[in-house]
Short mmCIF file of C-alpha atoms and ligand atoms in Angstrom, two decimals:
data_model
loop_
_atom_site.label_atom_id
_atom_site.label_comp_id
_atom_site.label_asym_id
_atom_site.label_seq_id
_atom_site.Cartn_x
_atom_site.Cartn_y
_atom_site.Cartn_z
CA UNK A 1 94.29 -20.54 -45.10
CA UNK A 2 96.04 -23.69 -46.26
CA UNK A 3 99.79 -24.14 -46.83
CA UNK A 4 100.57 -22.28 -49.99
CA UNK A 5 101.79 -25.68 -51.81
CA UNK A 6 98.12 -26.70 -51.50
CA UNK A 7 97.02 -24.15 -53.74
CA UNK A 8 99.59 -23.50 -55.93
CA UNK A 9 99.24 -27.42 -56.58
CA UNK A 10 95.63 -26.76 -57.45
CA UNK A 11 96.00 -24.14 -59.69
CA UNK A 12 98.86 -25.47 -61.39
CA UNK A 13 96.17 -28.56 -61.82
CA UNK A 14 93.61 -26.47 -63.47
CA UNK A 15 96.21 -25.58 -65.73
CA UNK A 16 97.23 -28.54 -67.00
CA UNK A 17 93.90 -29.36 -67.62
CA UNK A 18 91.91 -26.57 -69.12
CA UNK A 19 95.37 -26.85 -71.48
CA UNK A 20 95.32 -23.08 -72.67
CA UNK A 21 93.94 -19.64 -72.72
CA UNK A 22 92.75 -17.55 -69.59
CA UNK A 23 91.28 -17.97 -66.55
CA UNK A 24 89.37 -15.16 -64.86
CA UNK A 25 88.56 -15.91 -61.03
CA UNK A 26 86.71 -12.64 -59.96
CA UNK A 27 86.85 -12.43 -55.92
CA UNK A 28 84.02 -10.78 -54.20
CA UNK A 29 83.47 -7.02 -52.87
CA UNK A 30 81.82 -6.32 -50.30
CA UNK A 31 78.40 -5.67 -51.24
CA UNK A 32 76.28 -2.78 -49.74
CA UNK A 33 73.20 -3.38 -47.24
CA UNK A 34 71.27 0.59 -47.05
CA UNK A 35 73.93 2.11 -48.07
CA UNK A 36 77.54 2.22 -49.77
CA UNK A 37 79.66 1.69 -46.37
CA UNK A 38 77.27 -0.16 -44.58
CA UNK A 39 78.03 -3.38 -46.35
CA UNK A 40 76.65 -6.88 -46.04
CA UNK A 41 78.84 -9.22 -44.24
CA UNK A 42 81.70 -10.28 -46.59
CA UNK A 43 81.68 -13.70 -48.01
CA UNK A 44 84.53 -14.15 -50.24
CA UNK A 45 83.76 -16.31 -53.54
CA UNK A 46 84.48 -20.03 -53.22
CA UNK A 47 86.06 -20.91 -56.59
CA UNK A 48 88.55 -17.82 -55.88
CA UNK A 49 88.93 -19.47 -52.43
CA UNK A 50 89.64 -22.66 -53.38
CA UNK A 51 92.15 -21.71 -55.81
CA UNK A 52 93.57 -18.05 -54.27
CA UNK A 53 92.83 -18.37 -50.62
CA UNK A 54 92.83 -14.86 -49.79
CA UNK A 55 89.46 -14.04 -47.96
CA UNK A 56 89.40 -10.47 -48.56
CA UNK A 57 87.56 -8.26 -50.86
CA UNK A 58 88.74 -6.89 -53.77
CA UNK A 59 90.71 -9.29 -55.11
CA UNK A 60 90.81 -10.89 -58.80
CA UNK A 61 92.74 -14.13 -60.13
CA UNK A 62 93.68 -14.13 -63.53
CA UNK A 63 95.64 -18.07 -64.12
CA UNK A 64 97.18 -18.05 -67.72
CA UNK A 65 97.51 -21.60 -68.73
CA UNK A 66 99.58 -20.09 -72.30
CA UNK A 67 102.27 -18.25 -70.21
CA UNK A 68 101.98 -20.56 -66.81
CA UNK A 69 101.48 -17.03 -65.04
CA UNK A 70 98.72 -16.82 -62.39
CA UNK A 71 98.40 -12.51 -61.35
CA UNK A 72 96.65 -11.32 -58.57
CA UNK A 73 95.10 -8.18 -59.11
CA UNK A 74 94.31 -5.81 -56.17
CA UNK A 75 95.07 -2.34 -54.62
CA UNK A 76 97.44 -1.69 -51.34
CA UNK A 77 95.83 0.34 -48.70
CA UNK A 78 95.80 3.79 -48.68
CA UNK A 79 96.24 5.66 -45.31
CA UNK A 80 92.51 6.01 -44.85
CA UNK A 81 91.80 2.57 -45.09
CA UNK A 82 94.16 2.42 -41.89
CA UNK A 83 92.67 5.21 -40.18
CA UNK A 84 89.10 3.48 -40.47
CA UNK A 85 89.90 -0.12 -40.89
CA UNK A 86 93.51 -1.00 -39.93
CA UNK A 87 96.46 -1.94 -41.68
CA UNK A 88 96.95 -4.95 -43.41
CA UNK A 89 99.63 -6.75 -45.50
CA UNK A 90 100.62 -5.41 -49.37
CA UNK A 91 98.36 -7.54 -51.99
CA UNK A 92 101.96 -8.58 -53.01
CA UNK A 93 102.69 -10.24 -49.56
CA UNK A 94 99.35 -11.42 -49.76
CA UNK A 95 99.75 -13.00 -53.09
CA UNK A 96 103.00 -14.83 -51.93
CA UNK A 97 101.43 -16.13 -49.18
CA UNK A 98 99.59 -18.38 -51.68
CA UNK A 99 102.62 -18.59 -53.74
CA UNK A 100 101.70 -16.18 -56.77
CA UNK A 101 104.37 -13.81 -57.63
CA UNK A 102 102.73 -11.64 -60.55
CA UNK A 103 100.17 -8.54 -58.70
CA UNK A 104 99.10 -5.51 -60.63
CA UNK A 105 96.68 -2.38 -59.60
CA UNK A 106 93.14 -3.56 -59.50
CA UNK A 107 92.86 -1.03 -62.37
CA UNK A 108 95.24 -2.58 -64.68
CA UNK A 109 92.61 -5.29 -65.09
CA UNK A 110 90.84 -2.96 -67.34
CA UNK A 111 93.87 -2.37 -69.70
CA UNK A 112 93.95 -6.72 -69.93
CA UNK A 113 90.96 -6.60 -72.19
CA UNK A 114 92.99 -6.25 -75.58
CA UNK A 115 95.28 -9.21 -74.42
CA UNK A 116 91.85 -11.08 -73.32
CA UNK A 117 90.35 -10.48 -76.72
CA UNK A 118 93.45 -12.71 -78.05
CA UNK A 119 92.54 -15.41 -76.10
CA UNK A 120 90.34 -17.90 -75.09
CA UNK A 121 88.82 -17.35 -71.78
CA UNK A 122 87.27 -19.20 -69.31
CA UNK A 123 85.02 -17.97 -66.79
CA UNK A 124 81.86 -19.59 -63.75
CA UNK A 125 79.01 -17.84 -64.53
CA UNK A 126 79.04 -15.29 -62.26
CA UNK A 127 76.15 -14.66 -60.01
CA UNK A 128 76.60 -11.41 -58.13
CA UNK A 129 75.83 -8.18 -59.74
CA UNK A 130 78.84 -6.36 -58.94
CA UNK A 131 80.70 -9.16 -60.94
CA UNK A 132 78.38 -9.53 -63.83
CA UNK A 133 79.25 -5.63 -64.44
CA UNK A 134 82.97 -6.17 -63.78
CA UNK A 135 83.01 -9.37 -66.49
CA UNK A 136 80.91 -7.21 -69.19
CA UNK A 137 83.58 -4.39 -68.89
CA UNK A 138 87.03 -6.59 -69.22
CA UNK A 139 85.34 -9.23 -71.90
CA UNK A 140 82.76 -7.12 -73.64
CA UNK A 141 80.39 -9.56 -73.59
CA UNK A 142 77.13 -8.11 -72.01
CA UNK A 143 75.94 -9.10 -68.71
CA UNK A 144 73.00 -10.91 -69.53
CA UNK A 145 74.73 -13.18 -71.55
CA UNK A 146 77.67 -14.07 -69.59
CA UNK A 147 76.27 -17.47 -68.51
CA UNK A 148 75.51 -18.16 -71.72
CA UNK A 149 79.13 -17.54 -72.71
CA UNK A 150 80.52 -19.06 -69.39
CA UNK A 151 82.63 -22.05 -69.85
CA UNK A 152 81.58 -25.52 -69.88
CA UNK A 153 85.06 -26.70 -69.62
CA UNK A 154 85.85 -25.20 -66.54
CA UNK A 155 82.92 -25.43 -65.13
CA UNK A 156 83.57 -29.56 -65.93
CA UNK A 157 87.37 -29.10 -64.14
CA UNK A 158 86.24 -27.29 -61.52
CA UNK A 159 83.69 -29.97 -60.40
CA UNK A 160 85.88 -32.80 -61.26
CA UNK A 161 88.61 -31.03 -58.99
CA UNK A 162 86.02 -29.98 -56.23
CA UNK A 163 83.71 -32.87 -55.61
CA UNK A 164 86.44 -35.11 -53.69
CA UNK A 165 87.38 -33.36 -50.72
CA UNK A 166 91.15 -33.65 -49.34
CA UNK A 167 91.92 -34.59 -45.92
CA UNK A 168 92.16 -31.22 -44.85
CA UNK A 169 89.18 -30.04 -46.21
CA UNK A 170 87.57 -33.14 -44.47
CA UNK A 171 89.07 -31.69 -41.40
CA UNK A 172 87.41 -28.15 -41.76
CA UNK A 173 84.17 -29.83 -43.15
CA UNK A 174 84.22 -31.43 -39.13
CA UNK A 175 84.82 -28.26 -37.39
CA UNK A 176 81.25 -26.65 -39.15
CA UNK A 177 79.83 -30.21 -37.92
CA UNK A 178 81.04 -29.57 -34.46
CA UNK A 179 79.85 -26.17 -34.29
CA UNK A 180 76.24 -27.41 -36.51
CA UNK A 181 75.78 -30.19 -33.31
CA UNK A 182 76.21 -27.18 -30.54
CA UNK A 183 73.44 -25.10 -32.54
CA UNK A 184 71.27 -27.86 -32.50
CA UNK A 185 71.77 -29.28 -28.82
CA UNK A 186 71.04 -25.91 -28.07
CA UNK A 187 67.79 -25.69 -29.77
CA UNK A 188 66.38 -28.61 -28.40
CA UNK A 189 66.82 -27.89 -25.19
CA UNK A 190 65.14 -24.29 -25.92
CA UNK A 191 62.34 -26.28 -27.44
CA UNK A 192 59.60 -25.47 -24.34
CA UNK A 193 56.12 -24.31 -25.10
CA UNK A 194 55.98 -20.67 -24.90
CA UNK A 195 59.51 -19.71 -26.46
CA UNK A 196 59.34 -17.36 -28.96
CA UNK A 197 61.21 -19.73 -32.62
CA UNK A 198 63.05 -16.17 -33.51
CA UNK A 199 64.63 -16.36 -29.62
CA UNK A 200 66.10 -19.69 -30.42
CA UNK A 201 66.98 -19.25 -34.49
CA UNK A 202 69.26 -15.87 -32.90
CA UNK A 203 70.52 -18.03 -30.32
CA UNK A 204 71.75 -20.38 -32.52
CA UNK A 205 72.88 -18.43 -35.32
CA UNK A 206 75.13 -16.85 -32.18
CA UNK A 207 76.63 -19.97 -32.01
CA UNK A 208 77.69 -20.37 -35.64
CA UNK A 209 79.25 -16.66 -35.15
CA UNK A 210 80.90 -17.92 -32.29
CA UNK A 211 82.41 -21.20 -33.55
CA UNK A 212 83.58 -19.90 -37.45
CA UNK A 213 82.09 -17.97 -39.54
CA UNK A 214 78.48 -17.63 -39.13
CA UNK A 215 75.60 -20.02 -40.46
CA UNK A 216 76.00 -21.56 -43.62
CA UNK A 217 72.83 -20.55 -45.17
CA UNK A 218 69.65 -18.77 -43.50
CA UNK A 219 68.38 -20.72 -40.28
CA UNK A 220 64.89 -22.41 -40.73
CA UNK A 221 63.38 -22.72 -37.67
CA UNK A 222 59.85 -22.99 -37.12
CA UNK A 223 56.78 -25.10 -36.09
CA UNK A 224 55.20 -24.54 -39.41
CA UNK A 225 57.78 -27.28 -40.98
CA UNK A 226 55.39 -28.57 -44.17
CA UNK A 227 57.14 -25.44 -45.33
CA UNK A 228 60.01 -26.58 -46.66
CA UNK A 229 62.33 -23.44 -46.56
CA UNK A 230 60.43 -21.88 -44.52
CA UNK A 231 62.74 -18.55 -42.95
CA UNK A 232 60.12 -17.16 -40.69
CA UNK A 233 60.77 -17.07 -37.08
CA UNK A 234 57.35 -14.93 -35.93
CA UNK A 235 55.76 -17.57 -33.92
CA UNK A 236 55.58 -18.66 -30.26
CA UNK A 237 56.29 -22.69 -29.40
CA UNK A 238 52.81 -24.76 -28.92
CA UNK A 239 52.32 -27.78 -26.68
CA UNK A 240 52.22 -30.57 -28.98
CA UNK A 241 53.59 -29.39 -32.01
CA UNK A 242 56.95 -30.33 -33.62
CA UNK A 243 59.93 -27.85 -34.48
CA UNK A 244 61.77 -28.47 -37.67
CA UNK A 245 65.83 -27.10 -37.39
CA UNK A 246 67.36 -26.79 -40.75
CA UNK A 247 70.45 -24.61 -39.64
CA UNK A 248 74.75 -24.93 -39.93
CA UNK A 249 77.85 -23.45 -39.67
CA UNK A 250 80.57 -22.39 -41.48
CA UNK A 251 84.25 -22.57 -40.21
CA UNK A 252 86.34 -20.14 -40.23
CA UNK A 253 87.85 -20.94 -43.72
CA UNK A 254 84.08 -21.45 -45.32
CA UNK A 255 83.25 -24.76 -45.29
CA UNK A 256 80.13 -25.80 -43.97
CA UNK A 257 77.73 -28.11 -42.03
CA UNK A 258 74.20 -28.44 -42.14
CA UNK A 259 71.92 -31.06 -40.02
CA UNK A 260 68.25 -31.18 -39.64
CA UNK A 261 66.66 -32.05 -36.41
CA UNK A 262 62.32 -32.08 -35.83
CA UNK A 263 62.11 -32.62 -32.24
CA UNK A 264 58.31 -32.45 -30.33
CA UNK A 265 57.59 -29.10 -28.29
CA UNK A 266 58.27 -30.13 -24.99
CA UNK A 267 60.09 -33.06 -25.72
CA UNK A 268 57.63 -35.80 -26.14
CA UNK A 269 55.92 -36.61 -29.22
CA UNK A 270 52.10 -38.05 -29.81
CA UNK A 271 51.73 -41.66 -31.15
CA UNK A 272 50.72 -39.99 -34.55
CA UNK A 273 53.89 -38.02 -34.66
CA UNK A 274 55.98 -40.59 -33.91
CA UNK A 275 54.47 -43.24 -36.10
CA UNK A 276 55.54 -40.39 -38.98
CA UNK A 277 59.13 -39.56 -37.24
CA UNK A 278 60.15 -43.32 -36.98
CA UNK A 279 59.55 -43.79 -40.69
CA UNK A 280 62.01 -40.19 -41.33
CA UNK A 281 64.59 -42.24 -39.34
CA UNK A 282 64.32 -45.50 -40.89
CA UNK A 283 64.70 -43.30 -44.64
CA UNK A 284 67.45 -41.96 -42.90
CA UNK A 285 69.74 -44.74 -41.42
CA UNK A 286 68.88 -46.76 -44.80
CA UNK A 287 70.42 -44.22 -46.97
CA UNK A 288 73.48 -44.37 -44.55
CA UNK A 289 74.01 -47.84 -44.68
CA UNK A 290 73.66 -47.67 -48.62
CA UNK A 291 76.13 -45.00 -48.92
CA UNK A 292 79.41 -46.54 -50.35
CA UNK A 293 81.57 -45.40 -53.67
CA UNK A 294 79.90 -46.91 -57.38
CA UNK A 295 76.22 -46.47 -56.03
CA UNK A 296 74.11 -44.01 -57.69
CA UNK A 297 72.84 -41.40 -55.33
CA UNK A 298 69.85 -41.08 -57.35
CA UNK A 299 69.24 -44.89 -56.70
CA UNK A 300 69.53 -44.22 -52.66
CA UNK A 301 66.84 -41.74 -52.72
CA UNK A 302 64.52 -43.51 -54.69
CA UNK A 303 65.36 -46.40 -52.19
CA UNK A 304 64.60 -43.73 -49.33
CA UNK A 305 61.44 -42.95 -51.27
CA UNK A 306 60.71 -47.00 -50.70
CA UNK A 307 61.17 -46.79 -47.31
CA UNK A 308 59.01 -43.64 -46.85
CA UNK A 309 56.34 -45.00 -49.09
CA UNK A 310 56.11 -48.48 -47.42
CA UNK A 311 56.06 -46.95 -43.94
CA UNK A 312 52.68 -44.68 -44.46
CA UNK A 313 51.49 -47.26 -46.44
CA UNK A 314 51.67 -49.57 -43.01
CA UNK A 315 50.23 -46.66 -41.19
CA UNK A 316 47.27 -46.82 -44.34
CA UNK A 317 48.37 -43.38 -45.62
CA UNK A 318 49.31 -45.00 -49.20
CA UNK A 319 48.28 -48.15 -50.66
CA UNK A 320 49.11 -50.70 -53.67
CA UNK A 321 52.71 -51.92 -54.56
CA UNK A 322 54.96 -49.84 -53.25
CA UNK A 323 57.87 -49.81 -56.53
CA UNK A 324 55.07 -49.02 -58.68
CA UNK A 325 53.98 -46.21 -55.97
CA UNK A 326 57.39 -44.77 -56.49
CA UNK A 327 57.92 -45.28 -59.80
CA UNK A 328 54.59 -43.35 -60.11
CA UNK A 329 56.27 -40.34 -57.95
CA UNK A 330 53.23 -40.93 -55.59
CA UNK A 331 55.60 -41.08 -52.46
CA UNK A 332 56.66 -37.28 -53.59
CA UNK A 333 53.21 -35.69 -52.44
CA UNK A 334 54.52 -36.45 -48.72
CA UNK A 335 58.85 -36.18 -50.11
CA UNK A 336 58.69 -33.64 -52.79
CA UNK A 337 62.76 -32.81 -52.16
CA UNK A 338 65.48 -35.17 -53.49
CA UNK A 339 67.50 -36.73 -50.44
CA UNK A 340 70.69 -34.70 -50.79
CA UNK A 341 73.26 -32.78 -52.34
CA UNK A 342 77.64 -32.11 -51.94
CA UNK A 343 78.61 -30.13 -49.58
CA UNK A 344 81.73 -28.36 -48.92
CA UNK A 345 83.12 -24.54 -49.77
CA UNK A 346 79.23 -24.13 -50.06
CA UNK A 347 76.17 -25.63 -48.58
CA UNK A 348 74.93 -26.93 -51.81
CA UNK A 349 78.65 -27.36 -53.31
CA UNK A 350 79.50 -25.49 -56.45
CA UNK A 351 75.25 -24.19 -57.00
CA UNK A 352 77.03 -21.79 -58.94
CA UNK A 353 78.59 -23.92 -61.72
CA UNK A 354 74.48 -24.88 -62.75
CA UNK A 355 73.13 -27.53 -60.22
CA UNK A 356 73.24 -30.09 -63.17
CA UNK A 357 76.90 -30.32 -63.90
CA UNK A 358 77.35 -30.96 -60.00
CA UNK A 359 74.82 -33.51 -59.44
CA UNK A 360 74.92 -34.94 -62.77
CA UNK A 361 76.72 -36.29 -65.74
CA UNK A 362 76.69 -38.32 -68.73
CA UNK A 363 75.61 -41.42 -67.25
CA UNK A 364 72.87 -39.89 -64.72
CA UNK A 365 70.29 -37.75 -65.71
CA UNK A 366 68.03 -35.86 -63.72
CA UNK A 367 64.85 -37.54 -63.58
CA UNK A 368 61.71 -35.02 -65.10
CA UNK A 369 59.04 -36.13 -62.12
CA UNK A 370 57.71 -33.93 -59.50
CA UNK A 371 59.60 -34.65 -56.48
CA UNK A 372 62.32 -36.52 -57.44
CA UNK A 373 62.84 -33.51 -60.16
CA UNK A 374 64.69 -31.73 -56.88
CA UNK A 375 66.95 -34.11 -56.25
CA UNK A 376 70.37 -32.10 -56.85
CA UNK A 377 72.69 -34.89 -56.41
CA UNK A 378 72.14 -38.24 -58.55
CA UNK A 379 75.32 -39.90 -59.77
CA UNK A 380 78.01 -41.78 -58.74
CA UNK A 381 79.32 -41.83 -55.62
CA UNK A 382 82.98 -41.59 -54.86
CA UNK A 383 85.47 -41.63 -52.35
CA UNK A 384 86.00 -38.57 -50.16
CA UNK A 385 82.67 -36.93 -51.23
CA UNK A 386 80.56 -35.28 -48.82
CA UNK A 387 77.16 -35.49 -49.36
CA UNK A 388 73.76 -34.51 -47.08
CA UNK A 389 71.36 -37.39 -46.20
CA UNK A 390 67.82 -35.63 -45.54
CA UNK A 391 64.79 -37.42 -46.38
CA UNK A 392 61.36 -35.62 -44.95
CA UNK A 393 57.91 -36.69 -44.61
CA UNK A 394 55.48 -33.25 -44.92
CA UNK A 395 51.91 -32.87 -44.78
CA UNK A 396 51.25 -30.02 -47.18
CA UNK A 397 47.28 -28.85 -47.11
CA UNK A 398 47.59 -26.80 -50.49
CA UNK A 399 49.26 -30.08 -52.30
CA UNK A 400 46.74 -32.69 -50.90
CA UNK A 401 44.16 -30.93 -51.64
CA UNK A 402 45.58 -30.19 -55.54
CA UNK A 403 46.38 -33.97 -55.58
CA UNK A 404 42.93 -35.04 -54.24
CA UNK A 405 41.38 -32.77 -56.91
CA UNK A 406 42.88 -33.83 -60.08
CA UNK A 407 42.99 -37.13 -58.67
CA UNK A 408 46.56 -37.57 -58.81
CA UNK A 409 47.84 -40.76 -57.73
CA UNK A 410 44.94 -41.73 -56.53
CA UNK A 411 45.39 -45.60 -56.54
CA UNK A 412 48.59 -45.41 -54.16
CA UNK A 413 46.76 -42.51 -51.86
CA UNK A 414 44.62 -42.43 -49.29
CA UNK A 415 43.19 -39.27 -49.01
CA UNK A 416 40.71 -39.75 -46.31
CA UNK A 417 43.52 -40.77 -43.91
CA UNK A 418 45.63 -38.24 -45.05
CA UNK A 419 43.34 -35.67 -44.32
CA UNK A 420 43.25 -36.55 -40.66
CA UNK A 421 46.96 -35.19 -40.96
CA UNK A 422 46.44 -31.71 -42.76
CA UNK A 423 47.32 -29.74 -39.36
CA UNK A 424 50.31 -32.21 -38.97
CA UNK A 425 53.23 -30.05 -40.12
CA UNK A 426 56.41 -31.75 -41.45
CA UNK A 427 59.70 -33.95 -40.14
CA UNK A 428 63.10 -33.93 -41.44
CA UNK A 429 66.08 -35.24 -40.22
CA UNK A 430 69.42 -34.63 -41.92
CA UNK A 431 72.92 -35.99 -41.39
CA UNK A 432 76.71 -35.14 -42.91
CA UNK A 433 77.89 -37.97 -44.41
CA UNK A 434 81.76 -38.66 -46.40
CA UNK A 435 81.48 -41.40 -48.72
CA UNK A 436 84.47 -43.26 -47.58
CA UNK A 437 86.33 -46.36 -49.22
CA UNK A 438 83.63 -48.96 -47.97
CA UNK A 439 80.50 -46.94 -47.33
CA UNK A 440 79.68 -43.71 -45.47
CA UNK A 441 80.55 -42.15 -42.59
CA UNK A 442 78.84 -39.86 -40.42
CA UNK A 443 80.58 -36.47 -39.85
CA UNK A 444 80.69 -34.63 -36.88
CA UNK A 445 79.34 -36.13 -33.59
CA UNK A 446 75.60 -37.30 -34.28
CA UNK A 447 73.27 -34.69 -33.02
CA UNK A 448 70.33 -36.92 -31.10
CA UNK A 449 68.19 -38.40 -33.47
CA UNK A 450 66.49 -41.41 -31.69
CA UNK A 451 63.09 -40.47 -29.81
CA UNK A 452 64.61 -41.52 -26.65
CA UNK A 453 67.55 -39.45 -27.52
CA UNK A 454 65.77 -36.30 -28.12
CA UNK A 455 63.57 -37.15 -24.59
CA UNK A 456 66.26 -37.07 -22.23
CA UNK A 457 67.53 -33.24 -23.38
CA UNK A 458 64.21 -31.67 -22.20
MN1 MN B 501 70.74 -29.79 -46.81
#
């Protein structure tokens, strides 16, 4: 946890700026795996950590912004919670440890709703069931609608308040990083023909257990890396083939790294794969040197898209002008992802307030083309954001072969060539950057990236 004054500041923030009414911050339960005690393992909500703290279940934050009240509503431990799980603090300790001085019974939630009803409230859409059900009781409004009645202005503050990170959130941000660059060290040096990719993916995710809090977000780890989330781990390492690493940590207080590394089985690559892996890097250092506050992040990863698209056109993979290629969205059929997203309490910051109000505003729009349609992230960059810098280069046989059919793009591709690439698989190489006063800088120590670099570990 932070000092108190650090969220007490932040809530007393939100106040001032949501103006009035009632703010419900549900924390999460745990939630079960087979069955009711055998739970899942507990990831507290983010919003209710950034503003509360407390990473236990259980929990719910109600902030007033009439009264200037915020409550805390939870239940003390009976003696068969210490029996079975050990004692712990009263939820009134625990709330003053974060500086709030109303708690009530968990229960007494339930008796708020005629004082709710009175009010205007402000909710995130929730997105776990056991919330959704918890919401519909206390507001009456009925589960499947509570997005739709979620609020628009909170979900505005929340962004506005989240998307710059504070120094000490910068701090935690580097201790995922340092634990993210021990996972993947680790992997490449597993990286031999032979090894089973769901002996390296547990070794790894050991790591992120050992360092903080687990991984991030599932591993993906395999040779099949045209697959761009691809979760399975059932293969054995070839001779020749590359392994994409799509993996991070989070620290102990939840905030996270992830990195992408595509290193060669065996630790040399082909002329063909590094022909493909050079042009990855070159996407990838551009974007960093691009990186400063006022630029448009959907501008760098069209510019990335430039980069990628004049690099297999030199290798004959694409032809004609390269701006009108990209304009076109041709460069998408080998970068169908957007370059990046924020990153901080969660992998893909604040998902939950509706990917559009994070990534986008009034000024940036997201852009309706295939491809460049998944970019999360497009608008202005600021000081003390933390972004992801990932730019790929995949060779996906079910997409070519669409593409070649309906003849998409067919005056900036060139599918014969391509087509000697269909077994290729895919590269990605991603980097945690802050957006600092000039221009970017790396976080974390950088996890080998050059081909020489990735060489000398195997
Ligand atoms: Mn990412």
């Amino acid at each position: 946890m932070f000092e108190k004054q650090i969220y007490i500041a932040r809530r007393n923030r939100l106040r001032d700026k949501v103006g009035s009414g009632v703010v419900l911050i549900p924390g999460n339960t745990e939630s079960p795996m087979n069955y009711p005690d055998n739970t899942y393992h507990f990831r507290q909500d983010s919003t209710f950590l950034y503003l509360f703290g407390l990473d236990i279940p259980g929990l719910f934050g109600i902030i007033d912004a009439d009264s200037g009240n915020d409550t805390i509503f939870g239940d003390d431990i009976t003696m068969e919670d210490i029996i079975w799980m050990g004692t712990k603090p009263s939820v009134k300790d625990l709330a003053a440890s974060v500086g709030v001085k109303n708690t009530l019974p968990f229960k007494e939630l339930f008796n708020s709703s005629a004082h709710l009803k009175d009010n205007r409230i402000h909710f995130i859409p929730p997105y776990r069931a056991e919330n959704k059900l918890l919401l519909q009781e206390i507001t009456g409004i009925q589960a499947s609608l509570l997005s739709t009645y979620s609020s628009m202005e909170l979900i505005r503050i929340m962004v506005e308040m989240r998307s710059a990170k504070d120094r000490e959130e910068i701090a935690e941000i580097e201790k995922a990083c340092e634990t993210g660059f021990k996972m993947h060290l680790t992997a490449m040096k597993m990286a031999k023909p032979g090894v089973m990719e769901q002996e390296i993916a547990g070794t790894i995710e050991g790591i992120a257990h050992a360092g903080g809090s687990g991984t991030s977000f599932p591993t993906i780890l395999t040779q099949n890396g045209q697959t761009l989330h691809n979760h399975d781990h059932s293969f054995k390492l070839e001779k020749g083939r590359l392994m994409i690493v799509d993996a991070g940590a989070e620290s102990n207080m939840h905030y996270a790294s992830d990195f992408t590394r595509t290193i060669p089985v065996g630790g040399q690559f082909t002329q063909k794969q590094l022909d493909i892996y050079n042009i990855v890097l070159k996407a990838n250092n551009t974007t960093t040197t691009l990186i400063k506050p006022g630029e448009t992040y959907l501008s760098i990863h069209l510019k990335a898209a430039e980069v990628i698209a004049s690099g297999l056109k030199e290798l004959g993979l694409m032809k004609g002008d390269v701006h009108e290629a990209v304009a076109n969205g041709a460069h998408a059929l080998f970068f169908p992802h957007g370059l990046g997203h924020m990153m901080g309490l969660d992998v893909h910051d604040m998902e939950d307030y509706g990917q559009i109000h994070v990534g986008y505003d009034d000024e940036i729009h997201p852009i309706n083309q295939f491809g460049t349609a998944y970019l999360r992230f497009g608008r202005r960059l600021q000081k003390d954001f933390v972004i992801t810098n990932e730019p790929g280069i995949y060779f996906i046989p079910a997409l070519i072969e669409q593409w070649e059919k309906e003849k998409t793009n067919n005056t900036f591709i060139n599918f014969s060539k391509v087509k000697d690439y269909l077994d290729f698989g895919g590269i990605r190489l991603e980097d945690d950057i802050l957006v600092t006063e000039t221009g970017a800088r790396i976080l974390g120590n950088r996890i080998p990236i050059t081909p020489d670099e990735i060489g000398l570990l195997q």
